[in-house]
């Protein structure tokens, strides 16, 4: 085995280790997002702030691991004759066996994890927005007009500004 190939293989091994770390942290982030959504959906509001904090911590860990991965990517790319900012796909295409397949599998897994996290984050935003709207609706019953039980002749909802849950007259 040539020295360059051996060096490239060693650097591929280090890159693979960094990619495993990123994948593990993305999995942890996915779990934290699922917990957050479950807490919101089940009305466990006392724990939502804690869950949001844990999501932020997981995001910071992912950012740190991604930095390590970026540092480990440049030497591999250069050892394979690529630019330092080469993509994982480009690196996998030129990596020696068995690293070519393993790096391609990492790429596929990272793409899937990213897609799943994007969908999960969007679902959480929707659930949190619905929860915020529900809180606003409840608060409006205390401070604002209560919606009427009927609709007017034009089909629009009628409100009675004098109806409130609590008497706010002075």
PDB file of C-alpha atoms in Angstrom:
ATOM      1  CA  UNK A   1       0.000   0.000   0.000  1.00  0.00           C
ATOM      2  CA  UNK A   2       1.407   3.401  -0.966  1.00  0.00           C
ATOM      3  CA  UNK A   3       2.029   5.995   1.736  1.00  0.00           C
ATOM      4  CA  UNK A   4      -0.527   8.410   0.246  1.00  0.00           C
ATOM      5  CA  UNK A   5      -3.189   5.715   0.189  1.00  0.00           C
ATOM      6  CA  UNK A   6      -2.372   4.730   3.774  1.00  0.00           C
ATOM      7  CA  UNK A   7      -2.538   8.401   4.831  1.00  0.00           C
ATOM      8  CA  UNK A   8      -5.836   8.853   3.008  1.00  0.00           C
ATOM      9  CA  UNK A   9      -7.234   5.717   4.640  1.00  0.00           C
ATOM     10  CA  UNK A  10      -6.184   6.943   8.107  1.00  0.00           C
ATOM     11  CA  UNK A  11      -7.723  10.340   7.465  1.00  0.00           C
ATOM     12  CA  UNK A  12     -10.899   8.681   6.155  1.00  0.00           C
ATOM     13  CA  UNK A  13     -11.076   6.744   9.421  1.00  0.00           C
ATOM     14  CA  UNK A  14     -10.806   9.984  11.417  1.00  0.00           C
ATOM     15  CA  UNK A  15     -13.447  11.624   9.235  1.00  0.00           C
ATOM     16  CA  UNK A  16     -15.722   8.626   9.671  1.00  0.00           C
ATOM     17  CA  UNK A  17     -15.359   8.923  13.446  1.00  0.00           C
ATOM     18  CA  UNK A  18     -16.341  12.578  13.284  1.00  0.00           C
ATOM     19  CA  UNK A  19     -19.327  11.700  11.079  1.00  0.00           C
ATOM     20  CA  UNK A  20     -20.458   9.025  13.566  1.00  0.00           C
ATOM     21  CA  UNK A  21     -20.324  11.676  16.294  1.00  0.00           C
ATOM     22  CA  UNK A  22     -22.428  14.084  14.220  1.00  0.00           C
ATOM     23  CA  UNK A  23     -24.937  11.323  13.475  1.00  0.00           C
ATOM     24  CA  UNK A  24     -25.223  10.440  17.157  1.00  0.00           C
ATOM     25  CA  UNK A  25     -25.809  14.066  18.101  1.00  0.00           C
ATOM     26  CA  UNK A  26     -28.396  14.497  15.334  1.00  0.00           C
ATOM     27  CA  UNK A  27     -30.190  11.452  16.718  1.00  0.00           C
ATOM     28  CA  UNK A  28     -30.126  13.015  20.201  1.00  0.00           C
ATOM     29  CA  UNK A  29     -31.483  16.259  18.753  1.00  0.00           C
ATOM     30  CA  UNK A  30     -34.298  14.350  17.036  1.00  0.00           C
ATOM     31  CA  UNK A  31     -35.168  12.745  20.382  1.00  0.00           C
ATOM     32  CA  UNK A  32     -35.200  16.134  22.129  1.00  0.00           C
ATOM     33  CA  UNK A  33     -37.510  17.546  19.455  1.00  0.00           C
ATOM     34  CA  UNK A  34     -39.868  14.571  19.845  1.00  0.00           C
ATOM     35  CA  UNK A  35     -39.939  15.066  23.626  1.00  0.00           C
ATOM     36  CA  UNK A  36     -40.648  18.747  23.163  1.00  0.00           C
ATOM     37  CA  UNK A  37     -43.551  18.052  20.807  1.00  0.00           C
ATOM     38  CA  UNK A  38     -44.972  15.352  23.089  1.00  0.00           C
ATOM     39  CA  UNK A  39     -44.896  17.736  26.042  1.00  0.00           C
ATOM     40  CA  UNK A  40     -46.715  20.431  24.100  1.00  0.00           C
ATOM     41  CA  UNK A  41     -49.278  18.032  22.644  1.00  0.00           C
ATOM     42  CA  UNK A  42     -50.062  16.540  26.046  1.00  0.00           C
ATOM     43  CA  UNK A  43     -50.352  19.933  27.702  1.00  0.00           C
ATOM     44  CA  UNK A  44     -47.355  19.488  30.006  1.00  0.00           C
ATOM     45  CA  UNK A  45     -46.500  23.181  29.782  1.00  0.00           C
ATOM     46  CA  UNK A  46     -44.360  23.180  32.914  1.00  0.00           C
ATOM     47  CA  UNK A  47     -41.706  21.136  31.099  1.00  0.00           C
ATOM     48  CA  UNK A  48     -41.792  22.859  27.698  1.00  0.00           C
ATOM     49  CA  UNK A  49     -39.225  25.496  28.658  1.00  0.00           C
ATOM     50  CA  UNK A  50     -36.872  22.785  29.908  1.00  0.00           C
ATOM     51  CA  UNK A  51     -37.375  20.817  26.689  1.00  0.00           C
ATOM     52  CA  UNK A  52     -36.628  23.931  24.628  1.00  0.00           C
ATOM     53  CA  UNK A  53     -33.439  24.453  26.636  1.00  0.00           C
ATOM     54  CA  UNK A  54     -32.411  20.843  25.978  1.00  0.00           C
ATOM     55  CA  UNK A  55     -33.036  21.333  22.252  1.00  0.00           C
ATOM     56  CA  UNK A  56     -30.742  24.379  22.343  1.00  0.00           C
ATOM     57  CA  UNK A  57     -28.054  22.388  24.165  1.00  0.00           C
ATOM     58  CA  UNK A  58     -28.332  19.594  21.595  1.00  0.00           C
ATOM     59  CA  UNK A  59     -28.041  22.156  18.786  1.00  0.00           C
ATOM     60  CA  UNK A  60     -24.865  23.573  20.338  1.00  0.00           C
ATOM     61  CA  UNK A  61     -23.411  20.064  20.575  1.00  0.00           C
ATOM     62  CA  UNK A  62     -24.236  19.450  16.908  1.00  0.00           C
ATOM     63  CA  UNK A  63     -22.554  22.726  15.959  1.00  0.00           C
ATOM     64  CA  UNK A  64     -19.425  21.716  17.876  1.00  0.00           C
ATOM     65  CA  UNK A  65     -19.316  18.272  16.283  1.00  0.00           C
ATOM     66  CA  UNK A  66     -19.888  19.818  12.868  1.00  0.00           C
ATOM     67  CA  UNK A  67     -16.869  22.045  13.418  1.00  0.00           C
ATOM     68  CA  UNK A  68     -14.738  18.975  14.238  1.00  0.00           C
ATOM     69  CA  UNK A  69     -16.106  17.266  11.122  1.00  0.00           C
ATOM     70  CA  UNK A  70     -15.210  20.277   8.995  1.00  0.00           C
ATOM     71  CA  UNK A  71     -11.672  20.267  10.398  1.00  0.00           C
ATOM     72  CA  UNK A  72     -11.344  16.523   9.695  1.00  0.00           C
ATOM     73  CA  UNK A  73     -12.681  16.897   6.143  1.00  0.00           C
ATOM     74  CA  UNK A  74      -9.989  19.202   4.765  1.00  0.00           C
ATOM     75  CA  UNK A  75      -6.994  16.836   5.214  1.00  0.00           C
ATOM     76  CA  UNK A  76      -8.919  13.941   3.666  1.00  0.00           C
ATOM     77  CA  UNK A  77      -9.887  16.057   0.690  1.00  0.00           C
ATOM     78  CA  UNK A  78      -6.333  17.278   0.202  1.00  0.00           C
ATOM     79  CA  UNK A  79      -4.933  13.733   0.545  1.00  0.00           C
ATOM     80  CA  UNK A  80      -7.310  12.637  -2.228  1.00  0.00           C
ATOM     81  CA  UNK A  81      -6.261  15.525  -4.485  1.00  0.00           C
ATOM     82  CA  UNK A  82      -9.432  17.558  -3.926  1.00  0.00           C
ATOM     83  CA  UNK A  83      -9.944  21.119  -2.728  1.00  0.00           C
ATOM     84  CA  UNK A  84     -10.050  21.523   1.052  1.00  0.00           C
ATOM     85  CA  UNK A  85     -13.745  22.407   0.863  1.00  0.00           C
ATOM     86  CA  UNK A  86     -14.731  19.293  -1.125  1.00  0.00           C
ATOM     87  CA  UNK A  87     -18.122  17.767  -0.409  1.00  0.00           C
ATOM     88  CA  UNK A  88     -18.581  14.446   1.320  1.00  0.00           C
ATOM     89  CA  UNK A  89     -19.905  13.047  -1.951  1.00  0.00           C
ATOM     90  CA  UNK A  90     -16.720  14.063  -3.773  1.00  0.00           C
ATOM     91  CA  UNK A  91     -14.559  12.601  -1.013  1.00  0.00           C
ATOM     92  CA  UNK A  92     -16.485   9.315  -0.982  1.00  0.00           C
ATOM     93  CA  UNK A  93     -16.093   9.013  -4.757  1.00  0.00           C
ATOM     94  CA  UNK A  94     -12.277   9.068  -4.472  1.00  0.00           C
ATOM     95  CA  UNK A  95     -11.754   7.413  -1.073  1.00  0.00           C
ATOM     96  CA  UNK A  96     -10.050   4.015  -0.959  1.00  0.00           C
ATOM     97  CA  UNK A  97     -12.149   0.945  -0.175  1.00  0.00           C
ATOM     98  CA  UNK A  98     -13.883   0.311   2.223  1.00  0.00           C
ATOM     99  CA  UNK A  99     -14.049   4.020   3.097  1.00  0.00           C
ATOM    100  CA  UNK A 100     -15.736   4.946  -0.158  1.00  0.00           C
ATOM    101  CA  UNK A 101     -18.842   2.954   0.723  1.00  0.00           C
ATOM    102  CA  UNK A 102     -18.815   3.925   4.381  1.00  0.00           C
ATOM    103  CA  UNK A 103     -18.504   7.643   3.629  1.00  0.00           C
ATOM    104  CA  UNK A 104     -21.311   7.363   1.064  1.00  0.00           C
ATOM    105  CA  UNK A 105     -23.468   5.672   3.729  1.00  0.00           C
ATOM    106  CA  UNK A 106     -22.660   8.487   6.169  1.00  0.00           C
ATOM    107  CA  UNK A 107     -23.723  11.020   3.540  1.00  0.00           C
ATOM    108  CA  UNK A 108     -27.038   9.227   2.950  1.00  0.00           C
ATOM    109  CA  UNK A 109     -27.706   8.924   6.689  1.00  0.00           C
ATOM    110  CA  UNK A 110     -26.889  12.598   7.270  1.00  0.00           C
ATOM    111  CA  UNK A 111     -29.200  13.680   4.455  1.00  0.00           C
ATOM    112  CA  UNK A 112     -32.030  11.571   5.920  1.00  0.00           C
ATOM    113  CA  UNK A 113     -31.391  12.885   9.431  1.00  0.00           C
ATOM    114  CA  UNK A 114     -31.377  16.460   8.169  1.00  0.00           C
ATOM    115  CA  UNK A 115     -34.661  15.928   6.309  1.00  0.00           C
ATOM    116  CA  UNK A 116     -36.273  14.307   9.354  1.00  0.00           C
ATOM    117  CA  UNK A 117     -35.060  17.076  11.661  1.00  0.00           C
ATOM    118  CA  UNK A 118     -36.370  19.743   9.307  1.00  0.00           C
ATOM    119  CA  UNK A 119     -39.794  18.069   9.278  1.00  0.00           C
ATOM    120  CA  UNK A 120     -39.755  17.603  13.049  1.00  0.00           C
ATOM    121  CA  UNK A 121     -38.755  21.222  13.671  1.00  0.00           C
ATOM    122  CA  UNK A 122     -41.556  22.409  11.364  1.00  0.00           C
ATOM    123  CA  UNK A 123     -44.062  20.189  13.179  1.00  0.00           C
ATOM    124  CA  UNK A 124     -42.874  21.563  16.523  1.00  0.00           C
ATOM    125  CA  UNK A 125     -43.263  25.131  15.280  1.00  0.00           C
ATOM    126  CA  UNK A 126     -46.833  24.325  14.229  1.00  0.00           C
ATOM    127  CA  UNK A 127     -47.671  22.692  17.555  1.00  0.00           C
ATOM    128  CA  UNK A 128     -46.077  25.513  19.535  1.00  0.00           C
ATOM    129  CA  UNK A 129     -47.878  28.131  17.434  1.00  0.00           C
ATOM    130  CA  UNK A 130     -51.193  26.341  17.993  1.00  0.00           C
ATOM    131  CA  UNK A 131     -50.456  26.212  21.710  1.00  0.00           C
ATOM    132  CA  UNK A 132     -49.641  29.909  21.773  1.00  0.00           C
ATOM    133  CA  UNK A 133     -52.862  30.655  19.910  1.00  0.00           C
ATOM    134  CA  UNK A 134     -54.823  28.574  22.432  1.00  0.00           C
ATOM    135  CA  UNK A 135     -53.257  30.538  25.294  1.00  0.00           C
ATOM    136  CA  UNK A 136     -54.114  33.819  23.570  1.00  0.00           C
ATOM    137  CA  UNK A 137     -57.689  32.615  23.080  1.00  0.00           C
ATOM    138  CA  UNK A 138     -58.025  31.751  26.760  1.00  0.00           C
ATOM    139  CA  UNK A 139     -56.511  35.061  27.817  1.00  0.00           C
ATOM    140  CA  UNK A 140     -58.849  36.900  25.461  1.00  0.00           C
ATOM    141  CA  UNK A 141     -61.765  35.424  27.387  1.00  0.00           C
ATOM    142  CA  UNK A 142     -60.433  37.134  30.500  1.00  0.00           C
ATOM    143  CA  UNK A 143     -59.609  40.475  28.938  1.00  0.00           C
ATOM    144  CA  UNK A 144     -61.479  40.842  25.693  1.00  0.00           C
ATOM    145  CA  UNK A 145     -64.853  40.255  24.164  1.00  0.00           C
ATOM    146  CA  UNK A 146     -66.142  36.717  24.317  1.00  0.00           C
ATOM    147  CA  UNK A 147     -67.235  35.273  20.976  1.00  0.00           C
ATOM    148  CA  UNK A 148     -70.980  35.017  20.543  1.00  0.00           C
ATOM    149  CA  UNK A 149     -72.565  31.618  20.183  1.00  0.00           C
ATOM    150  CA  UNK A 150     -74.312  32.740  16.993  1.00  0.00           C
ATOM    151  CA  UNK A 151     -73.598  34.388  13.678  1.00  0.00           C
ATOM    152  CA  UNK A 152     -75.150  37.591  12.367  1.00  0.00           C
ATOM    153  CA  UNK A 153     -77.330  38.036   9.276  1.00  0.00           C
ATOM    154  CA  UNK A 154     -74.250  38.476   7.062  1.00  0.00           C
ATOM    155  CA  UNK A 155     -72.698  35.229   8.284  1.00  0.00           C
ATOM    156  CA  UNK A 156     -70.002  36.986  10.298  1.00  0.00           C
ATOM    157  CA  UNK A 157     -69.388  36.099  13.926  1.00  0.00           C
ATOM    158  CA  UNK A 158     -71.003  38.541  16.302  1.00  0.00           C
ATOM    159  CA  UNK A 159     -69.321  39.492  19.515  1.00  0.00           C
ATOM    160  CA  UNK A 160     -70.814  41.112  22.534  1.00  0.00           C
ATOM    161  CA  UNK A 161     -68.226  43.544  23.939  1.00  0.00           C
ATOM    162  CA  UNK A 162     -70.047  43.603  27.260  1.00  0.00           C
ATOM    163  CA  UNK A 163     -69.543  39.888  27.935  1.00  0.00           C
ATOM    164  CA  UNK A 164     -66.384  39.042  29.851  1.00  0.00           C
ATOM    165  CA  UNK A 165     -65.422  36.200  32.098  1.00  0.00           C
ATOM    166  CA  UNK A 166     -64.607  38.681  34.873  1.00  0.00           C
ATOM    167  CA  UNK A 167     -66.353  41.953  35.502  1.00  0.00           C
ATOM    168  CA  UNK A 168     -63.837  44.620  34.602  1.00  0.00           C
ATOM    169  CA  UNK A 169     -66.012  47.604  35.520  1.00  0.00           C
ATOM    170  CA  UNK A 170     -64.623  49.992  38.055  1.00  0.00           C
TER     171      UNK A 170
END
